[in-house]
Coordinates of C-alpha atoms in Angstrom, one line a residue:
M1 CA 29.5 -5.6 3.5
T2 CA 28.4 -2.4 3.3
N3 CA 27.5 -0.1 6.1
M4 CA 23.8 0.2 7.3
R5 CA 22.1 2.3 9.8
V6 CA 18.8 1.2 11.0
L7 CA 16.2 4.6 10.3
A8 CA 13.3 3.1 11.9
T9 CA 11.9 0.1 14.2
D10 CA 8.5 -0.8 16.1
L11 CA 6.7 -0.6 12.0
Q12 CA 4.0 -2.7 12.4
F13 CA 4.6 -5.4 9.0
P14 CA 6.3 -2.7 6.8
E15 CA 6.2 -2.7 2.8
G16 CA 6.1 -0.9 -0.1
P17 CA 8.6 1.3 0.7
V18 CA 8.7 4.8 -1.5
V19 CA 11.8 6.9 -1.7
M20 CA 10.4 10.4 -1.8
P21 CA 12.2 13.3 -3.7
D22 CA 13.3 14.9 -0.1
G23 CA 14.9 11.9 0.8
S24 CA 12.2 10.3 2.8
V25 CA 10.5 7.2 2.5
V26 CA 6.9 6.6 2.2
L27 CA 5.9 3.1 3.3
V28 CA 2.5 1.1 4.6
E29 CA 2.6 -0.6 7.3
I30 CA -0.2 -3.7 6.8
R31 CA -0.9 -4.6 10.5
G32 CA -1.0 -1.0 11.5
R33 CA -3.2 0.2 9.1
R34 CA -1.5 3.0 8.3
L35 CA 1.1 4.9 5.6
T36 CA 3.8 5.9 7.3
R37 CA 7.1 8.7 6.1
I38 CA 10.2 8.0 7.8
Y39 CA 13.2 11.0 7.6
P40 CA 17.0 10.7 7.1
D41 CA 17.2 11.8 10.7
G42 CA 14.6 8.8 11.5
R43 CA 11.6 10.6 12.9
K44 CA 8.6 8.9 12.1
E45 CA 5.3 10.2 10.5
V46 CA 1.9 9.1 10.3
V47 CA 0.7 10.0 6.7
A48 CA -3.1 8.5 7.3
Q49 CA -4.4 5.8 8.6
I50 CA -5.9 3.5 5.9
P51 CA -8.0 0.9 7.2
G52 CA -8.3 -2.9 5.8
G53 CA -4.5 -4.1 4.5
P54 CA -2.3 -1.3 2.9
N55 CA -0.3 -3.6 1.0
C56 CA 1.8 -1.5 -1.1
A57 CA 2.5 2.2 -2.6
A58 CA 3.3 4.0 -5.8
L59 CA 3.8 7.7 -5.9
G60 CA 1.9 9.0 -9.0
P61 CA 1.9 11.4 -11.8
D62 CA -0.2 13.7 -10.0
G63 CA 2.1 13.8 -6.5
K64 CA -0.9 11.5 -4.4
M65 CA 0.5 8.3 -3.3
Y66 CA -1.6 5.5 -4.6
V67 CA -2.3 2.6 -1.9
C68 CA -3.2 -0.9 -2.8
N69 CA -5.6 -2.3 -0.3
N70 CA -5.7 -6.2 -0.1
G71 CA -9.0 -5.7 2.1
G72 CA -6.9 -7.1 5.7
F73 CA -5.9 -10.3 7.2
S74 CA -6.1 -11.6 10.4
W75 CA -2.7 -11.9 12.6
I76 CA -1.2 -15.1 13.8
P77 CA 1.4 -14.4 16.7
T78 CA 4.3 -17.3 16.1
R79 CA 7.1 -17.5 18.5
N80 CA 9.6 -14.8 17.1
T81 CA 6.8 -12.6 14.9
I82 CA 3.6 -12.3 14.1
M83 CA 2.2 -13.4 10.9
P84 CA -0.6 -12.7 8.6
G85 CA -3.5 -15.2 8.8
P86 CA -6.5 -15.5 6.4
Q87 CA -9.3 -13.1 6.1
P88 CA -10.6 -11.4 9.2
D89 CA -14.5 -11.2 9.7
D90 CA -14.2 -6.8 8.9
Y91 CA -12.5 -8.1 5.5
L92 CA -13.2 -4.7 3.2
G93 CA -12.1 -6.3 -0.2
G94 CA -9.5 -5.0 -2.4
S95 CA -9.2 -1.4 -3.9
I96 CA -7.0 0.8 -5.2
Q97 CA -6.9 4.3 -2.5
R98 CA -5.2 7.6 -3.0
V99 CA -3.3 9.6 -0.1
D100 CA -3.3 13.0 -0.3
L101 CA 0.2 13.7 1.1
Q102 CA -0.3 17.2 2.3
T103 CA -3.2 16.4 4.4
G104 CA -3.7 12.4 5.1
K105 CA -7.1 12.3 3.2
V106 CA -7.6 8.7 2.0
R107 CA -10.2 8.3 -0.8
D108 CA -11.6 5.1 -2.2
G109 CA -10.5 4.9 -5.5
W110 CA -10.6 1.9 -7.6
S111 CA -12.5 -1.5 -6.4
I112 CA -11.2 -4.3 -7.8
N113 CA -13.4 -7.0 -7.2
A114 CA -15.1 -7.3 -10.3
G115 CA -15.9 -10.7 -12.0
S116 CA -12.9 -12.8 -11.7
T117 CA -10.4 -9.8 -11.4
R118 CA -9.8 -9.1 -7.7
C119 CA -7.0 -7.0 -5.5
E120 CA -6.8 -9.4 -2.3
G121 CA -3.6 -10.9 -2.3
R122 CA -1.9 -8.1 -4.4
T123 CA 1.3 -6.5 -3.3
T124 CA 3.0 -5.0 -6.0
L125 CA 1.4 -1.2 -7.6
V126 CA 3.6 0.3 -10.3
F127 CA 2.9 3.2 -12.2
D128 CA 4.3 2.4 -16.0
R129 CA 6.0 4.5 -18.3
H130 CA 3.0 6.3 -19.8
E131 CA 1.6 6.9 -16.9
R132 CA -0.9 3.9 -16.3
P133 CA -1.1 2.5 -12.6
V134 CA -0.4 -1.7 -12.9
V135 CA -1.3 -3.8 -9.5
L136 CA 0.5 -7.2 -10.2
G137 CA 1.7 -9.5 -7.4
P138 CA -1.0 -12.8 -7.2
R139 CA -0.4 -14.0 -3.4
Q140 CA -1.8 -17.3 -4.3
A141 CA -3.2 -18.4 -7.9
P142 CA -1.2 -17.1 -10.9
R143 CA -3.7 -14.0 -12.2
P144 CA -2.9 -11.6 -14.7
P145 CA -1.7 -8.2 -13.8
I146 CA -4.7 -5.3 -13.8
W147 CA -4.4 -2.2 -15.5
M148 CA -6.3 0.4 -15.3
S149 CA -6.2 4.6 -15.9
V150 CA -5.7 7.0 -13.4
R151 CA -8.8 8.1 -14.7
S152 CA -10.4 5.2 -14.0
I153 CA -9.5 5.8 -10.8
T154 CA -9.6 9.7 -9.8
S155 CA -13.1 9.4 -11.7
S156 CA -14.9 7.7 -9.1
L157 CA -13.1 10.3 -6.5
A158 CA -14.7 13.1 -7.6

């Protein structure tokens, strides 16, 4: 087995790690409802508080962090851990949000709740070779990927 080193503990359901050019890792904490940066020396920094359920992150071509927000879960304690449960009373619906890593400002971007295309349960956000964001990863029933453009996200942020 390779040597491993624990960089951070006490994270609240971490997902979607993004390795940054400076060697830090930015990830979402779904239960903590935040975007967190972990530095190589183990320091943790809250970049932004994000209501709902920040489920994954991807660094956009514009240097901003894009977060796929599934709208939130209720949380169920089990014997050894806490697991996501059904939609809570304060469920927000799915969306893509843009976070300025310098200021921590969160902008709601693109709501993905129109018609049968919904963001809830989506777990992966990536940018393709043409710098288009793609949302993947249905939680339950199979759903097609959601293709969009940075322009469609950022136009609603203006």
